[in-house]
């Protein structure tokens, strides 16, 4: 089944403890992206990758890191999480880096930082 | 339509009626516009898209209208069904050879009354 998977689905952590949220897609998509969703604010793009070893900042990159060493994986790293990073996170992918390709979303990771 | 703040605007319709959800976008350079549906506890799901050189596109029971003059996008759902109850987001995709960014609206909650 074609899909985007994220792990973990739920995570509660403490301020300053490094964490990684994994994202994987099995559709051989070039483009992958991370979003955060907060009440009343819709989704905001954190980072995206147009291909392997190519990453770029979205609208809200502060406090996050990403890497794209393989086409299928795009992990989101929080080196020193803070309470304002408590949010619902979505990974997404689409076939090409150009426009007009449908974007597929993962099921989400709910992160709480205390 | 669009909303800033913690509370989603809600549209309540009777089953069988038509629904119209509106969205104002911000970037006149955006190339591509997409409507997503998000059900509770799930990631956004693609509904329909439209390119910036079009003003109308129809799918199965859904129509998207684009008015570039006033930077307005709308989603029309015909014969709304209880399964259409969800939060709907518009998104704009801004693409160049160097970047490929997405910007989302804050969402509208559609409540279908049986």
PDB file of C-alpha atoms in Angstrom:
ATOM      1  CA  UNK A   1       0.000   0.000   0.000  1.00  0.00           C
ATOM      2  CA  UNK A   2       1.334   3.408  -0.983  1.00  0.00           C
ATOM      3  CA  UNK A   3       1.751   5.438   2.160  1.00  0.00           C
ATOM      4  CA  UNK A   4       3.665   7.878   4.316  1.00  0.00           C
ATOM      5  CA  UNK A   5       4.478   6.556   7.780  1.00  0.00           C
ATOM      6  CA  UNK A   6       5.575   8.467  10.846  1.00  0.00           C
ATOM      7  CA  UNK A   7       6.940   7.283  14.164  1.00  0.00           C
ATOM      8  CA  UNK A   8       6.180   7.701  16.943  1.00  0.00           C
ATOM      9  CA  UNK A   9       2.521   8.687  16.690  1.00  0.00           C
ATOM     10  CA  UNK A  10       2.504  10.140  20.204  1.00  0.00           C
ATOM     11  CA  UNK A  11       5.424  11.459  22.233  1.00  0.00           C
ATOM     12  CA  UNK A  12       5.667  13.220  25.569  1.00  0.00           C
ATOM     13  CA  UNK A  13       9.095  14.548  26.441  1.00  0.00           C
ATOM     14  CA  UNK A  14      10.837  17.114  28.605  1.00  0.00           C
ATOM     15  CA  UNK A  15      12.468  20.375  27.668  1.00  0.00           C
ATOM     16  CA  UNK A  16      15.951  19.954  26.239  1.00  0.00           C
ATOM     17  CA  UNK A  17      15.863  16.228  25.561  1.00  0.00           C
ATOM     18  CA  UNK A  18      16.792  15.607  21.924  1.00  0.00           C
ATOM     19  CA  UNK A  19      14.287  13.679  19.867  1.00  0.00           C
ATOM     20  CA  UNK A  20      13.781  12.471  16.330  1.00  0.00           C
ATOM     21  CA  UNK A  21      10.509  11.862  14.535  1.00  0.00           C
ATOM     22  CA  UNK A  22      10.931   9.533  11.597  1.00  0.00           C
ATOM     23  CA  UNK A  23       9.126   9.765   8.268  1.00  0.00           C
ATOM     24  CA  UNK A  24       9.214   7.235   5.482  1.00  0.00           C
ATOM     25  CA  UNK A  25       7.434   6.942   2.129  1.00  0.00           C
ATOM     26  CA  UNK A  26       7.262   3.947  -0.195  1.00  0.00           C
ATOM     27  CA  UNK A  27       6.215   5.786  -3.366  1.00  0.00           C
ATOM     28  CA  UNK A  28       9.679   6.792  -4.622  1.00  0.00           C
ATOM     29  CA  UNK A  29       8.705  10.439  -4.235  1.00  0.00           C
ATOM     30  CA  UNK A  30      11.299  13.151  -4.754  1.00  0.00           C
ATOM     31  CA  UNK A  31       9.710  15.830  -2.576  1.00  0.00           C
ATOM     32  CA  UNK A  32       9.172  15.477   1.163  1.00  0.00           C
ATOM     33  CA  UNK A  33       8.094  18.023   3.724  1.00  0.00           C
ATOM     34  CA  UNK A  34       7.370  18.550   7.411  1.00  0.00           C
ATOM     35  CA  UNK A  35       4.504  20.636   8.779  1.00  0.00           C
ATOM     36  CA  UNK A  36       3.260  21.552  12.185  1.00  0.00           C
ATOM     37  CA  UNK A  37      -0.394  22.130  12.935  1.00  0.00           C
ATOM     38  CA  UNK A  38      -1.574  24.329  15.775  1.00  0.00           C
ATOM     39  CA  UNK A  39      -5.187  25.233  16.633  1.00  0.00           C
ATOM     40  CA  UNK A  40      -6.520  28.014  14.466  1.00  0.00           C
ATOM     41  CA  UNK A  41      -3.294  28.338  12.476  1.00  0.00           C
ATOM     42  CA  UNK A  42      -3.636  25.631   9.865  1.00  0.00           C
ATOM     43  CA  UNK A  43      -0.475  23.848   8.757  1.00  0.00           C
ATOM     44  CA  UNK A  44       2.837  25.633   8.612  1.00  0.00           C
ATOM     45  CA  UNK A  45       5.761  24.272   6.662  1.00  0.00           C
ATOM     46  CA  UNK A  46       8.895  23.621   8.705  1.00  0.00           C
ATOM     47  CA  UNK A  47      11.373  22.171   6.208  1.00  0.00           C
ATOM     48  CA  UNK A  48      11.161  20.500   2.851  1.00  0.00           C
ATOM     49  CA  UNK A  49      13.398  18.491   0.582  1.00  0.00           C
ATOM     50  CA  UNK A  50      13.260  18.513  -3.202  1.00  0.00           C
ATOM     51  CA  UNK A  51      15.538  15.494  -3.501  1.00  0.00           C
ATOM     52  CA  UNK A  52      18.229  13.508  -1.715  1.00  0.00           C
ATOM     53  CA  UNK A  53      20.744  15.768   0.033  1.00  0.00           C
ATOM     54  CA  UNK A  54      18.661  18.857  -0.850  1.00  0.00           C
ATOM     55  CA  UNK A  55      16.787  20.489   2.021  1.00  0.00           C
ATOM     56  CA  UNK A  56      15.413  23.980   2.524  1.00  0.00           C
ATOM     57  CA  UNK A  57      13.645  26.043   5.128  1.00  0.00           C
ATOM     58  CA  UNK A  58       9.921  26.487   5.160  1.00  0.00           C
ATOM     59  CA  UNK A  59       8.016  29.114   7.082  1.00  0.00           C
ATOM     60  CA  UNK A  60       8.894  28.057  10.653  1.00  0.00           C
ATOM     61  CA  UNK A  61      12.290  26.272  10.687  1.00  0.00           C
ATOM     62  CA  UNK A  62      13.627  27.625  13.995  1.00  0.00           C
ATOM     63  CA  UNK A  63      14.414  24.872  16.486  1.00  0.00           C
ATOM     64  CA  UNK A  64      14.254  22.048  13.939  1.00  0.00           C
ATOM     65  CA  UNK A  65      16.701  20.137  11.791  1.00  0.00           C
ATOM     66  CA  UNK A  66      16.181  17.667   8.977  1.00  0.00           C
ATOM     67  CA  UNK A  67      18.263  15.394   6.806  1.00  0.00           C
ATOM     68  CA  UNK A  68      17.629  13.563   3.526  1.00  0.00           C
ATOM     69  CA  UNK A  69      20.262  10.902   3.099  1.00  0.00           C
ATOM     70  CA  UNK A  70      17.941   8.472   1.341  1.00  0.00           C
ATOM     71  CA  UNK A  71      14.998   9.122  -0.921  1.00  0.00           C
ATOM     72  CA  UNK A  72      12.470   7.317   1.258  1.00  0.00           C
ATOM     73  CA  UNK A  73      13.343   8.856   4.656  1.00  0.00           C
ATOM     74  CA  UNK A  74      13.099  12.397   5.980  1.00  0.00           C
ATOM     75  CA  UNK A  75      13.571  12.547   9.766  1.00  0.00           C
ATOM     76  CA  UNK A  76      12.707  15.651  11.807  1.00  0.00           C
ATOM     77  CA  UNK A  77      15.140  16.390  14.617  1.00  0.00           C
ATOM     78  CA  UNK A  78      14.524  18.574  17.634  1.00  0.00           C
ATOM     79  CA  UNK A  79      17.932  19.097  19.241  1.00  0.00           C
ATOM     80  CA  UNK A  80      16.606  20.882  22.323  1.00  0.00           C
ATOM     81  CA  UNK A  81      12.805  20.791  22.410  1.00  0.00           C
ATOM     82  CA  UNK A  82      10.910  23.563  24.133  1.00  0.00           C
ATOM     83  CA  UNK A  83       7.254  23.779  25.221  1.00  0.00           C
ATOM     84  CA  UNK A  84       6.401  26.014  22.236  1.00  0.00           C
ATOM     85  CA  UNK A  85       7.180  23.045  20.001  1.00  0.00           C
ATOM     86  CA  UNK A  86       4.234  21.160  21.449  1.00  0.00           C
ATOM     87  CA  UNK A  87       2.180  20.545  18.340  1.00  0.00           C
ATOM     88  CA  UNK A  88       0.802  18.041  15.853  1.00  0.00           C
ATOM     89  CA  UNK A  89       3.393  17.238  13.189  1.00  0.00           C
ATOM     90  CA  UNK A  90       2.744  15.919   9.696  1.00  0.00           C
ATOM     91  CA  UNK A  91       5.151  14.556   7.150  1.00  0.00           C
ATOM     92  CA  UNK A  92       4.157  14.634   3.484  1.00  0.00           C
ATOM     93  CA  UNK A  93       5.559  13.608   0.135  1.00  0.00           C
ATOM     94  CA  UNK A  94       4.850  14.165  -3.535  1.00  0.00           C
ATOM     95  CA  UNK A  95       6.173  12.658  -6.723  1.00  0.00           C
ATOM     96  CA  UNK A  96       8.124  15.587  -8.101  1.00  0.00           C
ATOM     97  CA  UNK A  97       9.717  18.794  -6.932  1.00  0.00           C
ATOM     98  CA  UNK A  98       7.767  20.812  -9.489  1.00  0.00           C
ATOM     99  CA  UNK A  99       4.242  22.016  -9.025  1.00  0.00           C
ATOM    100  CA  UNK A 100       1.013  20.162  -9.781  1.00  0.00           C
ATOM    101  CA  UNK A 101       1.759  16.899  -8.010  1.00  0.00           C
ATOM    102  CA  UNK A 102      -0.591  15.624  -5.344  1.00  0.00           C
ATOM    103  CA  UNK A 103       0.850  15.728  -1.841  1.00  0.00           C
ATOM    104  CA  UNK A 104       0.304  12.709   0.442  1.00  0.00           C
ATOM    105  CA  UNK A 105       0.298  13.132   4.203  1.00  0.00           C
ATOM    106  CA  UNK A 106       1.269  10.814   7.013  1.00  0.00           C
ATOM    107  CA  UNK A 107      -1.026  10.155   9.993  1.00  0.00           C
ATOM    108  CA  UNK A 108       0.619  12.728  12.248  1.00  0.00           C
ATOM    109  CA  UNK A 109       2.757  12.756  15.396  1.00  0.00           C
ATOM    110  CA  UNK A 110       1.414  14.470  18.472  1.00  0.00           C
ATOM    111  CA  UNK A 111       4.313  15.896  20.464  1.00  0.00           C
ATOM    112  CA  UNK A 112       4.049  17.323  23.967  1.00  0.00           C
ATOM    113  CA  UNK A 113       7.065  19.051  25.512  1.00  0.00           C
ATOM    114  CA  UNK A 114       6.809  19.714  29.248  1.00  0.00           C
TER     115      UNK A 114
ATOM    116  CA  UNK B   1     -13.199  31.442   5.177  1.00  0.00           C
ATOM    117  CA  UNK B   2      -9.862  32.434   6.618  1.00  0.00           C
ATOM    118  CA  UNK B   3      -9.455  32.972  10.325  1.00  0.00           C
ATOM    119  CA  UNK B   4      -6.731  34.209  12.586  1.00  0.00           C
ATOM    120  CA  UNK B   5      -6.831  32.919  16.135  1.00  0.00           C
ATOM    121  CA  UNK B   6      -7.818  29.817  18.021  1.00  0.00           C
ATOM    122  CA  UNK B   7     -11.355  29.264  16.764  1.00  0.00           C
ATOM    123  CA  UNK B   8     -12.114  27.704  13.421  1.00  0.00           C
ATOM    124  CA  UNK B   9     -14.958  29.229  11.445  1.00  0.00           C
ATOM    125  CA  UNK B  10     -17.726  26.698  11.125  1.00  0.00           C
ATOM    126  CA  UNK B  11     -20.130  26.164   8.272  1.00  0.00           C
ATOM    127  CA  UNK B  12     -23.247  24.185   9.133  1.00  0.00           C
ATOM    128  CA  UNK B  13     -25.329  22.802   6.282  1.00  0.00           C
ATOM    129  CA  UNK B  14     -28.218  20.426   5.936  1.00  0.00           C
ATOM    130  CA  UNK B  15     -27.562  17.075   4.315  1.00  0.00           C
ATOM    131  CA  UNK B  16     -28.289  17.342   0.598  1.00  0.00           C
ATOM    132  CA  UNK B  17     -27.639  21.073   0.392  1.00  0.00           C
ATOM    133  CA  UNK B  18     -24.672  22.582  -1.423  1.00  0.00           C
ATOM    134  CA  UNK B  19     -21.711  23.906   0.585  1.00  0.00           C
ATOM    135  CA  UNK B  20     -19.374  26.731  -0.302  1.00  0.00           C
ATOM    136  CA  UNK B  21     -16.130  27.184   1.587  1.00  0.00           C
ATOM    137  CA  UNK B  22     -14.061  30.274   0.929  1.00  0.00           C
ATOM    138  CA  UNK B  23     -10.393  31.056   1.234  1.00  0.00           C
ATOM    139  CA  UNK B  24      -8.296  34.176   0.704  1.00  0.00           C
ATOM    140  CA  UNK B  25      -4.710  33.538  -0.313  1.00  0.00           C
ATOM    141  CA  UNK B  26      -1.805  35.914   0.030  1.00  0.00           C
ATOM    142  CA  UNK B  27       0.755  35.334  -2.704  1.00  0.00           C
ATOM    143  CA  UNK B  28      -0.105  36.455  -6.213  1.00  0.00           C
ATOM    144  CA  UNK B  29       2.914  34.488  -7.514  1.00  0.00           C
ATOM    145  CA  UNK B  30       1.529  31.129  -6.389  1.00  0.00           C
ATOM    146  CA  UNK B  31       1.250  28.618  -9.218  1.00  0.00           C
ATOM    147  CA  UNK B  32      -1.011  26.002  -7.838  1.00  0.00           C
ATOM    148  CA  UNK B  33      -3.841  25.814  -5.347  1.00  0.00           C
ATOM    149  CA  UNK B  34      -5.160  22.813  -3.515  1.00  0.00           C
ATOM    150  CA  UNK B  35      -8.069  21.962  -1.249  1.00  0.00           C
ATOM    151  CA  UNK B  36      -7.566  19.384   1.496  1.00  0.00           C
ATOM    152  CA  UNK B  37     -10.001  17.613   3.773  1.00  0.00           C
ATOM    153  CA  UNK B  38      -8.938  16.642   7.271  1.00  0.00           C
ATOM    154  CA  UNK B  39     -11.028  14.261   9.327  1.00  0.00           C
ATOM    155  CA  UNK B  40     -10.563  14.040  13.063  1.00  0.00           C
ATOM    156  CA  UNK B  41      -7.348  12.233  13.989  1.00  0.00           C
ATOM    157  CA  UNK B  42      -6.089  11.966  10.421  1.00  0.00           C
ATOM    158  CA  UNK B  43      -3.726  13.735   8.086  1.00  0.00           C
ATOM    159  CA  UNK B  44      -5.003  16.087   5.371  1.00  0.00           C
ATOM    160  CA  UNK B  45      -6.319  14.388   2.269  1.00  0.00           C
ATOM    161  CA  UNK B  46      -6.233  15.865  -1.241  1.00  0.00           C
ATOM    162  CA  UNK B  47      -9.632  16.794  -2.671  1.00  0.00           C
ATOM    163  CA  UNK B  48      -9.066  18.898  -5.777  1.00  0.00           C
ATOM    164  CA  UNK B  49      -6.506  21.260  -7.211  1.00  0.00           C
ATOM    165  CA  UNK B  50      -6.332  24.082  -9.746  1.00  0.00           C
ATOM    166  CA  UNK B  51      -3.499  25.709 -11.615  1.00  0.00           C
ATOM    167  CA  UNK B  52      -3.073  29.464 -11.628  1.00  0.00           C
ATOM    168  CA  UNK B  53      -3.915  29.680 -15.356  1.00  0.00           C
ATOM    169  CA  UNK B  54      -7.415  28.286 -14.747  1.00  0.00           C
ATOM    170  CA  UNK B  55     -10.452  29.789 -13.050  1.00  0.00           C
ATOM    171  CA  UNK B  56     -12.595  26.707 -12.533  1.00  0.00           C
ATOM    172  CA  UNK B  57     -12.091  22.982 -12.153  1.00  0.00           C
ATOM    173  CA  UNK B  58     -14.650  20.315 -11.457  1.00  0.00           C
ATOM    174  CA  UNK B  59     -14.337  16.939  -9.811  1.00  0.00           C
ATOM    175  CA  UNK B  60     -16.833  14.469  -8.536  1.00  0.00           C
ATOM    176  CA  UNK B  61     -19.314  16.572  -6.494  1.00  0.00           C
ATOM    177  CA  UNK B  62     -16.666  19.240  -5.946  1.00  0.00           C
ATOM    178  CA  UNK B  63     -15.782  22.389  -7.851  1.00  0.00           C
ATOM    179  CA  UNK B  64     -12.951  24.799  -7.180  1.00  0.00           C
ATOM    180  CA  UNK B  65     -13.130  28.405  -8.334  1.00  0.00           C
ATOM    181  CA  UNK B  66     -10.109  30.689  -8.502  1.00  0.00           C
ATOM    182  CA  UNK B  67     -10.348  34.474  -8.714  1.00  0.00           C
ATOM    183  CA  UNK B  68      -6.826  35.824  -9.069  1.00  0.00           C
ATOM    184  CA  UNK B  69      -7.980  39.432  -9.214  1.00  0.00           C
ATOM    185  CA  UNK B  70      -9.061  39.365  -5.582  1.00  0.00           C
ATOM    186  CA  UNK B  71      -6.880  36.381  -4.553  1.00  0.00           C
ATOM    187  CA  UNK B  72      -9.842  34.253  -3.623  1.00  0.00           C
ATOM    188  CA  UNK B  73     -10.404  30.519  -3.805  1.00  0.00           C
ATOM    189  CA  UNK B  74     -13.615  28.649  -3.127  1.00  0.00           C
ATOM    190  CA  UNK B  75     -14.640  25.026  -2.797  1.00  0.00           C
ATOM    191  CA  UNK B  76     -18.164  24.022  -3.683  1.00  0.00           C
ATOM    192  CA  UNK B  77     -19.487  20.669  -2.546  1.00  0.00           C
ATOM    193  CA  UNK B  78     -22.712  19.513  -4.194  1.00  0.00           C
ATOM    194  CA  UNK B  79     -25.319  17.499  -2.313  1.00  0.00           C
ATOM    195  CA  UNK B  80     -23.342  17.551   0.922  1.00  0.00           C
ATOM    196  CA  UNK B  81     -23.297  14.273   2.831  1.00  0.00           C
ATOM    197  CA  UNK B  82     -22.573  13.448   6.504  1.00  0.00           C
ATOM    198  CA  UNK B  83     -19.257  11.956   5.382  1.00  0.00           C
ATOM    199  CA  UNK B  84     -18.231  15.411   4.202  1.00  0.00           C
ATOM    200  CA  UNK B  85     -18.075  16.648   7.799  1.00  0.00           C
ATOM    201  CA  UNK B  86     -14.439  17.611   8.366  1.00  0.00           C
ATOM    202  CA  UNK B  87     -12.063  20.556   8.420  1.00  0.00           C
ATOM    203  CA  UNK B  88     -11.215  21.926   4.987  1.00  0.00           C
ATOM    204  CA  UNK B  89      -7.980  23.727   4.195  1.00  0.00           C
ATOM    205  CA  UNK B  90      -6.928  25.647   1.147  1.00  0.00           C
ATOM    206  CA  UNK B  91      -3.243  25.701   0.282  1.00  0.00           C
ATOM    207  CA  UNK B  92      -1.102  27.594  -2.196  1.00  0.00           C
ATOM    208  CA  UNK B  93       2.072  26.212  -3.701  1.00  0.00           C
ATOM    209  CA  UNK B  94       4.750  28.700  -4.679  1.00  0.00           C
ATOM    210  CA  UNK B  95       7.296  27.154  -7.003  1.00  0.00           C
ATOM    211  CA  UNK B  96      10.489  28.249  -8.710  1.00  0.00           C
ATOM    212  CA  UNK B  97      13.648  26.469  -9.811  1.00  0.00           C
ATOM    213  CA  UNK B  98      15.059  27.146  -6.325  1.00  0.00           C
ATOM    214  CA  UNK B  99      12.154  26.528  -4.002  1.00  0.00           C
ATOM    215  CA  UNK B 100       8.822  24.799  -3.617  1.00  0.00           C
ATOM    216  CA  UNK B 101       6.846  26.075  -0.640  1.00  0.00           C
ATOM    217  CA  UNK B 102       3.334  25.481   0.611  1.00  0.00           C
ATOM    218  CA  UNK B 103       1.169  27.917   2.554  1.00  0.00           C
ATOM    219  CA  UNK B 104      -2.043  26.775   4.187  1.00  0.00           C
ATOM    220  CA  UNK B 105      -5.127  28.645   5.288  1.00  0.00           C
ATOM    221  CA  UNK B 106      -6.335  28.201   8.852  1.00  0.00           C
ATOM    222  CA  UNK B 107      -9.245  25.979   7.879  1.00  0.00           C
ATOM    223  CA  UNK B 108     -13.037  25.864   7.959  1.00  0.00           C
ATOM    224  CA  UNK B 109     -14.989  23.243   9.831  1.00  0.00           C
ATOM    225  CA  UNK B 110     -17.898  21.824   7.849  1.00  0.00           C
ATOM    226  CA  UNK B 111     -20.708  20.396   9.944  1.00  0.00           C
ATOM    227  CA  UNK B 112     -23.345  18.441   8.008  1.00  0.00           C
ATOM    228  CA  UNK B 113     -26.665  18.044   9.807  1.00  0.00           C
ATOM    229  CA  UNK B 114     -28.663  14.920   8.934  1.00  0.00           C
TER     230      UNK B 114
END
